[in-house]
């Protein structure tokens, strides 16, 4: 399960396991209202590194661990947010992509992410050539 890691410059490190399928309905509704995006659009926006989506996600995660918080009080720099994905999760994602290409036909961001995962795993054509 991916981890979202938030390390503010002047605060303590927060780390959450993040599986969008396990968000409770009130959290999903809060994210949709805060971003004015549908759930599907929100998930795609996170993958595209949309700042509004990340602010809302961080808001929900911080509220879970720290209690009441206003969305407008959540401010961060890119360097303070990290997503950690295990190699096994990357392999599962690549396998799903390969098995279901029609799901991603109009999604160049997904293709780029898959290529990044393949390179990190040493499974890309470029990585295979370098190993020879």
mmCIF file of N, CA and C in Angstrom:
data_model
loop_
_atom_site.group_PDB
_atom_site.id
_atom_site.type_symbol
_atom_site.label_atom_id
_atom_site.label_comp_id
_atom_site.label_asym_id
_atom_site.label_seq_id
_atom_site.Cartn_x
_atom_site.Cartn_y
_atom_site.Cartn_z
ATOM 1 N N UNK A 1 0.849 -1.171 0.000
ATOM 2 C CA UNK A 1 0.000 0.000 0.000
ATOM 3 C C UNK A 1 0.900 1.241 0.000
ATOM 4 N N UNK A 2 0.626 2.161 -0.900
ATOM 5 C CA UNK A 2 1.443 3.384 -0.925
ATOM 6 C C UNK A 2 1.390 4.129 0.401
ATOM 7 N N UNK A 3 2.469 4.803 0.686
ATOM 8 C CA UNK A 3 2.528 5.653 1.870
ATOM 9 C C UNK A 3 2.618 7.108 1.417
ATOM 10 N N UNK A 4 1.849 7.947 2.085
ATOM 11 C CA UNK A 4 1.963 9.392 1.896
ATOM 12 C C UNK A 4 2.748 9.898 3.093
ATOM 13 N N UNK A 5 3.834 10.588 2.815
ATOM 14 C CA UNK A 5 4.714 11.090 3.868
ATOM 15 C C UNK A 5 4.753 12.609 3.776
ATOM 16 N N UNK A 6 4.433 13.252 4.880
ATOM 17 C CA UNK A 6 4.426 14.717 4.949
ATOM 18 C C UNK A 6 5.405 15.128 6.029
ATOM 19 N N UNK A 7 6.432 15.864 5.629
ATOM 20 C CA UNK A 7 7.453 16.320 6.560
ATOM 21 C C UNK A 7 7.569 17.840 6.453
ATOM 22 N N UNK A 8 6.751 18.569 7.243
ATOM 23 C CA UNK A 8 6.838 20.029 7.182
ATOM 24 C C UNK A 8 8.181 20.515 7.721
ATOM 25 N N UNK A 9 8.662 21.603 7.164
ATOM 26 C CA UNK A 9 9.963 22.144 7.582
ATOM 27 C C UNK A 9 10.015 22.427 9.079
ATOM 28 N N UNK A 10 8.914 22.904 9.619
ATOM 29 C CA UNK A 10 8.908 23.304 11.026
ATOM 30 C C UNK A 10 7.992 22.434 11.886
ATOM 31 N N UNK A 11 7.847 21.179 11.499
ATOM 32 C CA UNK A 11 6.942 20.322 12.258
ATOM 33 C C UNK A 11 7.369 18.872 12.243
ATOM 34 N N UNK A 12 6.511 18.046 12.779
ATOM 35 C CA UNK A 12 6.841 16.626 12.880
ATOM 36 C C UNK A 12 6.374 15.862 11.650
ATOM 37 N N UNK A 13 7.103 14.826 11.338
ATOM 38 C CA UNK A 13 6.816 13.971 10.186
ATOM 39 C C UNK A 13 5.519 13.191 10.418
ATOM 40 N N UNK A 14 4.696 13.131 9.375
ATOM 41 C CA UNK A 14 3.467 12.328 9.383
ATOM 42 C C UNK A 14 3.581 11.302 8.269
ATOM 43 N N UNK A 15 3.103 10.099 8.524
ATOM 44 C CA UNK A 15 3.149 9.046 7.519
ATOM 45 C C UNK A 15 1.847 8.261 7.584
ATOM 46 N N UNK A 16 1.216 8.093 6.417
ATOM 47 C CA UNK A 16 -0.046 7.361 6.355
ATOM 48 C C UNK A 16 0.018 6.319 5.253
ATOM 49 N N UNK A 17 -0.535 5.128 5.528
ATOM 50 C CA UNK A 17 -0.811 4.175 4.461
ATOM 51 C C UNK A 17 -2.008 4.739 3.719
ATOM 52 N N UNK A 18 -1.951 4.764 2.400
ATOM 53 C CA UNK A 18 -3.044 5.364 1.647
ATOM 54 C C UNK A 18 -3.558 4.411 0.575
ATOM 55 N N UNK A 19 -4.788 3.999 0.749
ATOM 56 C CA UNK A 19 -5.493 3.196 -0.235
ATOM 57 C C UNK A 19 -6.813 3.905 -0.502
ATOM 58 N N UNK A 20 -6.978 4.528 -1.671
ATOM 59 C CA UNK A 20 -8.196 5.298 -1.919
ATOM 60 C C UNK A 20 -9.465 4.463 -1.809
ATOM 61 N N UNK A 21 -9.349 3.150 -1.993
ATOM 62 C CA UNK A 21 -10.527 2.281 -1.880
ATOM 63 C C UNK A 21 -11.016 2.158 -0.441
ATOM 64 N N UNK A 22 -10.185 2.550 0.515
ATOM 65 C CA UNK A 22 -10.546 2.396 1.921
ATOM 66 C C UNK A 22 -10.959 3.707 2.588
ATOM 67 N N UNK A 23 -11.063 4.779 1.806
ATOM 68 C CA UNK A 23 -11.550 6.032 2.385
ATOM 69 C C UNK A 23 -13.027 5.892 2.697
ATOM 70 N N UNK A 24 -13.420 6.396 3.838
ATOM 71 C CA UNK A 24 -14.826 6.347 4.235
ATOM 72 C C UNK A 24 -15.629 7.362 3.421
ATOM 73 N N UNK A 25 -16.911 7.100 3.296
ATOM 74 C CA UNK A 25 -17.784 7.981 2.521
ATOM 75 C C UNK A 25 -17.679 9.436 2.947
ATOM 76 N N UNK A 26 -17.726 9.762 4.267
ATOM 77 C CA UNK A 26 -17.610 11.182 4.632
ATOM 78 C C UNK A 26 -16.302 11.820 4.155
ATOM 79 N N UNK A 27 -15.215 11.044 4.135
ATOM 80 C CA UNK A 27 -13.940 11.581 3.659
ATOM 81 C C UNK A 27 -13.983 11.809 2.149
ATOM 82 N N UNK A 28 -14.564 10.869 1.424
ATOM 83 C CA UNK A 28 -14.687 11.033 -0.027
ATOM 84 C C UNK A 28 -15.543 12.246 -0.363
ATOM 85 N N UNK A 29 -16.653 12.380 0.341
ATOM 86 C CA UNK A 29 -17.537 13.534 0.110
ATOM 87 C C UNK A 29 -16.794 14.833 0.418
ATOM 88 N N UNK A 30 -16.050 14.852 1.520
ATOM 89 C CA UNK A 30 -15.286 16.054 1.881
ATOM 90 C C UNK A 30 -14.273 16.395 0.791
ATOM 91 N N UNK A 31 -13.614 15.376 0.243
ATOM 92 C CA UNK A 31 -12.640 15.603 -0.826
ATOM 93 C C UNK A 31 -13.320 16.133 -2.089
ATOM 94 N N UNK A 32 -14.474 15.551 -2.431
ATOM 95 C CA UNK A 32 -15.206 16.007 -3.614
ATOM 96 C C UNK A 32 -15.668 17.452 -3.452
ATOM 97 N N UNK A 33 -16.189 17.784 -2.269
ATOM 98 C CA UNK A 33 -16.646 19.157 -2.026
ATOM 99 C C UNK A 33 -15.480 20.133 -2.022
ATOM 100 N N UNK A 34 -14.397 19.754 -1.381
ATOM 101 C CA UNK A 34 -13.246 20.656 -1.264
ATOM 102 C C UNK A 34 -12.603 20.935 -2.618
ATOM 103 N N UNK A 35 -12.600 19.939 -3.479
ATOM 104 C CA UNK A 35 -11.922 20.095 -4.770
ATOM 105 C C UNK A 35 -12.877 20.413 -5.914
ATOM 106 N N UNK A 36 -14.167 20.238 -5.672
ATOM 107 C CA UNK A 36 -15.192 20.373 -6.718
ATOM 108 C C UNK A 36 -14.912 19.416 -7.878
ATOM 109 N N UNK A 37 -14.419 18.229 -7.517
ATOM 110 C CA UNK A 37 -14.135 17.174 -8.500
ATOM 111 C C UNK A 37 -14.926 15.941 -8.113
ATOM 112 N N UNK A 38 -15.299 15.142 -9.103
ATOM 113 C CA UNK A 38 -15.889 13.844 -8.804
ATOM 114 C C UNK A 38 -14.796 12.961 -8.205
ATOM 115 N N UNK A 39 -15.200 11.843 -7.606
ATOM 116 C CA UNK A 39 -14.232 10.931 -7.001
ATOM 117 C C UNK A 39 -13.220 10.444 -8.046
ATOM 118 N N UNK A 40 -13.704 10.064 -9.219
ATOM 119 C CA UNK A 40 -12.804 9.604 -10.279
ATOM 120 C C UNK A 40 -11.846 10.692 -10.727
ATOM 121 N N UNK A 41 -12.368 11.911 -10.883
ATOM 122 C CA UNK A 41 -11.516 13.028 -11.277
ATOM 123 C C UNK A 41 -10.494 13.347 -10.191
ATOM 124 N N UNK A 42 -10.907 13.219 -8.928
ATOM 125 C CA UNK A 42 -9.986 13.473 -7.824
ATOM 126 C C UNK A 42 -8.812 12.487 -7.867
ATOM 127 N N UNK A 43 -9.111 11.195 -8.025
ATOM 128 C CA UNK A 43 -8.048 10.185 -8.065
ATOM 129 C C UNK A 43 -7.102 10.449 -9.235
ATOM 130 N N UNK A 44 -7.662 10.819 -10.382
ATOM 131 C CA UNK A 44 -6.823 11.141 -11.538
ATOM 132 C C UNK A 44 -5.986 12.397 -11.268
ATOM 133 N N UNK A 45 -6.569 13.363 -10.580
ATOM 134 C CA UNK A 45 -5.851 14.600 -10.264
ATOM 135 C C UNK A 45 -4.678 14.335 -9.321
ATOM 136 N N UNK A 46 -4.855 13.432 -8.378
ATOM 137 C CA UNK A 46 -3.750 13.047 -7.485
ATOM 138 C C UNK A 46 -2.621 12.451 -8.319
ATOM 139 N N UNK A 47 -2.972 11.566 -9.232
ATOM 140 C CA UNK A 47 -1.956 10.931 -10.084
ATOM 141 C C UNK A 47 -1.241 11.954 -10.966
ATOM 142 N N UNK A 48 -1.945 13.022 -11.345
ATOM 143 C CA UNK A 48 -1.351 14.079 -12.183
ATOM 144 C C UNK A 48 -0.653 15.142 -11.344
ATOM 145 N N UNK A 49 -0.619 14.950 -10.032
ATOM 146 C CA UNK A 49 0.076 15.869 -9.123
ATOM 147 C C UNK A 49 -0.598 17.238 -9.055
ATOM 148 N N UNK A 50 -1.943 17.240 -9.064
ATOM 149 C CA UNK A 50 -2.727 18.470 -8.978
ATOM 150 C C UNK A 50 -2.649 19.018 -7.554
ATOM 151 N N UNK A 51 -2.260 20.272 -7.401
ATOM 152 C CA UNK A 51 -2.050 20.873 -6.089
ATOM 153 C C UNK A 51 -3.333 20.956 -5.268
ATOM 154 N N UNK A 52 -4.448 21.301 -5.901
ATOM 155 C CA UNK A 52 -5.731 21.380 -5.180
ATOM 156 C C UNK A 52 -6.099 20.008 -4.605
ATOM 157 N N UNK A 53 -5.911 18.965 -5.406
ATOM 158 C CA UNK A 53 -6.213 17.610 -4.943
ATOM 159 C C UNK A 53 -5.288 17.208 -3.789
ATOM 160 N N UNK A 54 -4.006 17.528 -3.911
ATOM 161 C CA UNK A 54 -3.062 17.179 -2.843
ATOM 162 C C UNK A 54 -3.353 17.944 -1.551
ATOM 163 N N UNK A 55 -3.739 19.212 -1.679
ATOM 164 C CA UNK A 55 -4.081 19.980 -0.485
ATOM 165 C C UNK A 55 -5.267 19.325 0.219
ATOM 166 N N UNK A 56 -6.278 18.937 -0.541
ATOM 167 C CA UNK A 56 -7.465 18.321 0.051
ATOM 168 C C UNK A 56 -7.136 16.961 0.676
ATOM 169 N N UNK A 57 -6.317 16.167 -0.002
ATOM 170 C CA UNK A 57 -5.943 14.866 0.559
ATOM 171 C C UNK A 57 -5.151 15.045 1.849
ATOM 172 N N UNK A 58 -4.194 15.945 1.825
ATOM 173 C CA UNK A 58 -3.403 16.198 3.031
ATOM 174 C C UNK A 58 -4.300 16.688 4.163
ATOM 175 N N UNK A 59 -5.272 17.517 3.853
ATOM 176 C CA UNK A 59 -6.244 18.007 4.837
ATOM 177 C C UNK A 59 -6.991 16.844 5.492
ATOM 178 N N UNK A 60 -7.485 15.916 4.678
ATOM 179 C CA UNK A 60 -8.218 14.763 5.221
ATOM 180 C C UNK A 60 -7.298 13.893 6.077
ATOM 181 N N UNK A 61 -6.099 13.646 5.598
ATOM 182 C CA UNK A 61 -5.168 12.799 6.354
ATOM 183 C C UNK A 61 -4.748 13.458 7.664
ATOM 184 N N UNK A 62 -4.477 14.760 7.631
ATOM 185 C CA UNK A 62 -4.106 15.468 8.863
ATOM 186 C C UNK A 62 -5.270 15.508 9.855
ATOM 187 N N UNK A 63 -6.478 15.676 9.362
ATOM 188 C CA UNK A 63 -7.645 15.669 10.259
ATOM 189 C C UNK A 63 -7.772 14.321 10.962
ATOM 190 N N UNK A 64 -7.457 13.247 10.254
ATOM 191 C CA UNK A 64 -7.502 11.912 10.863
ATOM 192 C C UNK A 64 -6.565 11.824 12.058
ATOM 193 N N UNK A 65 -5.358 12.327 11.888
ATOM 194 C CA UNK A 65 -4.354 12.157 12.938
ATOM 195 C C UNK A 65 -4.322 13.300 13.951
ATOM 196 N N UNK A 66 -4.666 14.513 13.526
ATOM 197 C CA UNK A 66 -4.498 15.673 14.408
ATOM 198 C C UNK A 66 -5.803 16.320 14.861
ATOM 199 N N UNK A 67 -6.923 15.891 14.325
ATOM 200 C CA UNK A 67 -8.204 16.472 14.715
ATOM 201 C C UNK A 67 -8.630 17.621 13.823
ATOM 202 N N UNK A 68 -9.558 18.436 14.291
ATOM 203 C CA UNK A 68 -10.154 19.493 13.456
ATOM 204 C C UNK A 68 -9.105 20.398 12.807
ATOM 205 N N UNK A 69 -9.372 20.713 11.542
ATOM 206 C CA UNK A 69 -8.446 21.517 10.761
ATOM 207 C C UNK A 69 -9.232 22.114 9.597
ATOM 208 N N UNK A 70 -8.949 23.370 9.282
ATOM 209 C CA UNK A 70 -9.598 24.000 8.136
ATOM 210 C C UNK A 70 -8.751 23.767 6.880
ATOM 211 N N UNK A 71 -9.419 23.522 5.773
ATOM 212 C CA UNK A 71 -8.732 23.288 4.501
ATOM 213 C C UNK A 71 -7.767 24.420 4.183
ATOM 214 N N UNK A 72 -8.215 25.647 4.369
ATOM 215 C CA UNK A 72 -7.376 26.798 4.010
ATOM 216 C C UNK A 72 -6.137 26.930 4.895
ATOM 217 N N UNK A 73 -6.077 26.166 5.989
ATOM 218 C CA UNK A 73 -4.900 26.193 6.858
ATOM 219 C C UNK A 73 -3.839 25.165 6.441
ATOM 220 N N UNK A 74 -4.145 24.384 5.424
ATOM 221 C CA UNK A 74 -3.193 23.377 4.938
ATOM 222 C C UNK A 74 -2.361 24.001 3.828
ATOM 223 N N UNK A 75 -1.065 24.142 4.105
ATOM 224 C CA UNK A 75 -0.137 24.745 3.166
ATOM 225 C C UNK A 75 1.135 23.907 3.163
ATOM 226 N N UNK A 76 1.682 23.680 1.999
ATOM 227 C CA UNK A 76 2.858 22.818 1.917
ATOM 228 C C UNK A 76 3.678 23.160 0.686
ATOM 229 N N UNK A 77 4.936 22.764 0.716
ATOM 230 C CA UNK A 77 5.828 22.847 -0.440
ATOM 231 C C UNK A 77 5.943 21.443 -1.029
ATOM 232 N N UNK A 78 6.238 21.364 -2.307
ATOM 233 C CA UNK A 78 6.386 20.055 -2.950
ATOM 234 C C UNK A 78 7.382 19.159 -2.213
ATOM 235 N N UNK A 79 8.472 19.759 -1.743
ATOM 236 C CA UNK A 79 9.517 18.957 -1.098
ATOM 237 C C UNK A 79 9.066 18.367 0.237
ATOM 238 N N UNK A 80 7.931 18.823 0.758
ATOM 239 C CA UNK A 80 7.440 18.312 2.040
ATOM 240 C C UNK A 80 6.534 17.083 1.883
ATOM 241 N N UNK A 81 6.156 16.764 0.647
ATOM 242 C CA UNK A 81 5.262 15.635 0.378
ATOM 243 C C UNK A 81 6.026 14.582 -0.411
ATOM 244 N N UNK A 82 5.852 13.342 0.003
ATOM 245 C CA UNK A 82 6.497 12.217 -0.681
ATOM 246 C C UNK A 82 5.508 11.063 -0.728
ATOM 247 N N UNK A 83 5.547 10.306 -1.809
ATOM 248 C CA UNK A 83 4.749 9.089 -1.905
ATOM 249 C C UNK A 83 5.725 7.943 -2.080
ATOM 250 N N UNK A 84 5.594 6.954 -1.234
ATOM 251 C CA UNK A 84 6.473 5.797 -1.280
ATOM 252 C C UNK A 84 5.655 4.581 -1.721
ATOM 253 N N UNK A 85 6.110 3.948 -2.799
ATOM 254 C CA UNK A 85 5.412 2.783 -3.351
ATOM 255 C C UNK A 85 6.419 1.638 -3.412
ATOM 256 N N UNK A 86 6.052 0.499 -2.851
ATOM 257 C CA UNK A 86 6.969 -0.648 -2.834
ATOM 258 C C UNK A 86 7.130 -1.230 -4.238
ATOM 259 N N UNK A 87 8.212 -1.965 -4.436
ATOM 260 C CA UNK A 87 8.441 -2.606 -5.733
ATOM 261 C C UNK A 87 7.319 -3.583 -6.070
ATOM 262 N N UNK A 88 6.815 -4.306 -5.077
ATOM 263 C CA UNK A 88 5.738 -5.263 -5.362
ATOM 264 C C UNK A 88 4.474 -4.532 -5.829
ATOM 265 N N UNK A 89 4.205 -3.364 -5.250
ATOM 266 C CA UNK A 89 3.051 -2.569 -5.694
ATOM 267 C C UNK A 89 3.271 -2.045 -7.111
ATOM 268 N N UNK A 90 4.489 -1.668 -7.411
ATOM 269 C CA UNK A 90 4.789 -1.213 -8.777
ATOM 270 C C UNK A 90 4.586 -2.355 -9.764
ATOM 271 N N UNK A 91 5.051 -3.557 -9.409
ATOM 272 C CA UNK A 91 4.870 -4.718 -10.292
ATOM 273 C C UNK A 91 3.388 -5.021 -10.504
ATOM 274 N N UNK A 92 2.592 -4.954 -9.422
ATOM 275 C CA UNK A 92 1.147 -5.184 -9.535
ATOM 276 C C UNK A 92 0.503 -4.154 -10.451
ATOM 277 N N UNK A 93 0.917 -2.906 -10.326
ATOM 278 C CA UNK A 93 0.358 -1.832 -11.150
ATOM 279 C C UNK A 93 0.709 -2.051 -12.615
ATOM 280 N N UNK A 94 1.958 -2.407 -12.898
ATOM 281 C CA UNK A 94 2.384 -2.676 -14.274
ATOM 282 C C UNK A 94 1.610 -3.868 -14.838
ATOM 283 N N UNK A 95 1.455 -4.911 -14.040
ATOM 284 C CA UNK A 95 0.718 -6.097 -14.499
ATOM 285 C C UNK A 95 -0.740 -5.755 -14.807
ATOM 286 N N UNK A 96 -1.364 -4.937 -13.953
ATOM 287 C CA UNK A 96 -2.748 -4.520 -14.199
ATOM 288 C C UNK A 96 -2.827 -3.707 -15.488
ATOM 289 N N UNK A 97 -1.893 -2.817 -15.684
ATOM 290 C CA UNK A 97 -1.841 -1.992 -16.898
ATOM 291 C C UNK A 97 -1.703 -2.887 -18.138
ATOM 292 N N UNK A 98 -0.790 -3.853 -18.065
ATOM 293 C CA UNK A 98 -0.554 -4.741 -19.206
ATOM 294 C C UNK A 98 -1.762 -5.629 -19.499
ATOM 295 N N UNK A 99 -2.469 -6.044 -18.449
ATOM 296 C CA UNK A 99 -3.625 -6.939 -18.615
ATOM 297 C C UNK A 99 -4.890 -6.203 -19.041
ATOM 298 N N UNK A 100 -4.929 -4.890 -18.839
ATOM 299 C CA UNK A 100 -6.138 -4.109 -19.108
ATOM 300 C C UNK A 100 -5.833 -2.847 -19.911
ATOM 301 N N UNK A 101 -5.214 -2.977 -21.063
ATOM 302 C CA UNK A 101 -4.783 -1.783 -21.803
ATOM 303 C C UNK A 101 -5.938 -0.859 -22.208
ATOM 304 N N UNK A 102 -7.120 -1.410 -22.424
ATOM 305 C CA UNK A 102 -8.243 -0.565 -22.856
ATOM 306 C C UNK A 102 -8.666 0.424 -21.774
ATOM 307 N N UNK A 103 -8.384 0.128 -20.510
ATOM 308 C CA UNK A 103 -8.713 1.051 -19.423
ATOM 309 C C UNK A 103 -7.885 2.333 -19.487
ATOM 310 N N UNK A 104 -6.742 2.267 -20.142
ATOM 311 C CA UNK A 104 -5.781 3.365 -20.109
ATOM 312 C C UNK A 104 -5.531 3.993 -21.479
ATOM 313 N N UNK A 105 -6.376 3.659 -22.439
ATOM 314 C CA UNK A 105 -6.140 4.075 -23.830
ATOM 315 C C UNK A 105 -6.024 5.591 -23.986
ATOM 316 N N UNK A 106 -6.786 6.343 -23.224
ATOM 317 C CA UNK A 106 -6.750 7.807 -23.322
ATOM 318 C C UNK A 106 -6.066 8.451 -22.128
ATOM 319 N N UNK A 107 -5.075 7.766 -21.545
ATOM 320 C CA UNK A 107 -4.447 8.259 -20.322
ATOM 321 C C UNK A 107 -2.924 8.275 -20.467
ATOM 322 N N UNK A 108 -2.379 9.327 -21.100
ATOM 323 C CA UNK A 108 -0.925 9.375 -21.278
ATOM 324 C C UNK A 108 -0.164 9.451 -19.956
ATOM 325 N N UNK A 109 -0.795 10.014 -18.903
ATOM 326 C CA UNK A 109 -0.122 10.069 -17.600
ATOM 327 C C UNK A 109 0.098 8.665 -17.053
ATOM 328 N N UNK A 110 -0.898 7.786 -17.258
ATOM 329 C CA UNK A 110 -0.752 6.397 -16.800
ATOM 330 C C UNK A 110 0.396 5.723 -17.536
ATOM 331 N N UNK A 111 0.477 5.932 -18.835
ATOM 332 C CA UNK A 111 1.556 5.333 -19.618
ATOM 333 C C UNK A 111 2.916 5.818 -19.134
ATOM 334 N N UNK A 112 3.014 7.097 -18.831
ATOM 335 C CA UNK A 112 4.279 7.651 -18.336
ATOM 336 C C UNK A 112 4.641 7.069 -16.969
ATOM 337 N N UNK A 113 3.647 6.931 -16.113
ATOM 338 C CA UNK A 113 3.891 6.356 -14.793
ATOM 339 C C UNK A 113 4.343 4.903 -14.914
ATOM 340 N N UNK A 114 3.697 4.151 -15.794
ATOM 341 C CA UNK A 114 4.077 2.749 -15.999
ATOM 342 C C UNK A 114 5.509 2.663 -16.507
ATOM 343 N N UNK A 115 5.885 3.533 -17.438
ATOM 344 C CA UNK A 115 7.262 3.538 -17.930
ATOM 345 C C UNK A 115 8.243 3.874 -16.809
ATOM 346 N N UNK A 116 7.848 4.807 -15.934
ATOM 347 C CA UNK A 116 8.697 5.145 -14.792
ATOM 348 C C UNK A 116 8.861 3.922 -13.890
ATOM 349 N N UNK A 117 7.749 3.227 -13.603
ATOM 350 C CA UNK A 117 7.818 2.029 -12.762
ATOM 351 C C UNK A 117 8.692 0.962 -13.427
ATOM 352 N N UNK A 118 8.512 0.754 -14.735
ATOM 353 C CA UNK A 118 9.323 -0.252 -15.442
ATOM 354 C C UNK A 118 10.814 0.091 -15.316
ATOM 355 N N UNK A 119 11.149 1.361 -15.476
ATOM 356 C CA UNK A 119 12.553 1.784 -15.371
ATOM 357 C C UNK A 119 13.085 1.550 -13.960
ATOM 358 N N UNK A 120 12.292 1.898 -12.957
ATOM 359 C CA UNK A 120 12.723 1.711 -11.568
ATOM 360 C C UNK A 120 12.888 0.237 -11.227
ATOM 361 N N UNK A 121 12.090 -0.615 -11.876
ATOM 362 C CA UNK A 121 12.162 -2.055 -11.625
ATOM 363 C C UNK A 121 13.173 -2.754 -12.535
ATOM 364 N N UNK A 122 13.748 -1.991 -13.479
ATOM 365 C CA UNK A 122 14.689 -2.575 -14.424
ATOM 366 C C UNK A 122 14.013 -3.351 -15.526
ATOM 367 N N UNK A 123 12.718 -3.068 -15.766
ATOM 368 C CA UNK A 123 11.946 -3.804 -16.768
ATOM 369 C C UNK A 123 11.688 -3.016 -18.040
ATOM 370 N N UNK A 124 12.225 -1.815 -18.146
ATOM 371 C CA UNK A 124 11.976 -1.013 -19.347
ATOM 372 C C UNK A 124 12.937 -1.441 -20.441
ATOM 373 N N UNK A 125 12.579 -1.208 -21.698
ATOM 374 C CA UNK A 125 13.523 -1.542 -22.783
ATOM 375 C C UNK A 125 14.880 -0.861 -22.597
ATOM 376 N N UNK A 126 14.888 0.387 -22.125
ATOM 377 C CA UNK A 126 16.145 1.105 -21.903
ATOM 378 C C UNK A 126 16.969 0.417 -20.813
ATOM 379 N N UNK A 127 16.317 0.017 -19.720
ATOM 380 C CA UNK A 127 17.020 -0.645 -18.620
ATOM 381 C C UNK A 127 17.569 -1.994 -19.052
ATOM 382 N N UNK A 128 16.811 -2.721 -19.875
ATOM 383 C CA UNK A 128 17.266 -4.039 -20.348
ATOM 384 C C UNK A 128 18.489 -3.898 -21.238
ATOM 385 N N UNK A 129 18.524 -2.858 -22.095
ATOM 386 C CA UNK A 129 19.685 -2.624 -22.952
ATOM 387 C C UNK A 129 20.922 -2.292 -22.109
ATOM 388 N N UNK A 130 20.733 -1.524 -21.052
ATOM 389 C CA UNK A 130 21.845 -1.118 -20.193
ATOM 390 C C UNK A 130 22.447 -2.308 -19.453
ATOM 391 N N UNK A 131 21.629 -3.333 -19.186
ATOM 392 C CA UNK A 131 22.106 -4.514 -18.456
ATOM 393 C C UNK A 131 22.987 -5.400 -19.325
ATOM 394 N N UNK A 132 22.853 -5.313 -20.628
ATOM 395 C CA UNK A 132 23.601 -6.200 -21.555
ATOM 396 C C UNK A 132 25.071 -5.914 -21.564
#
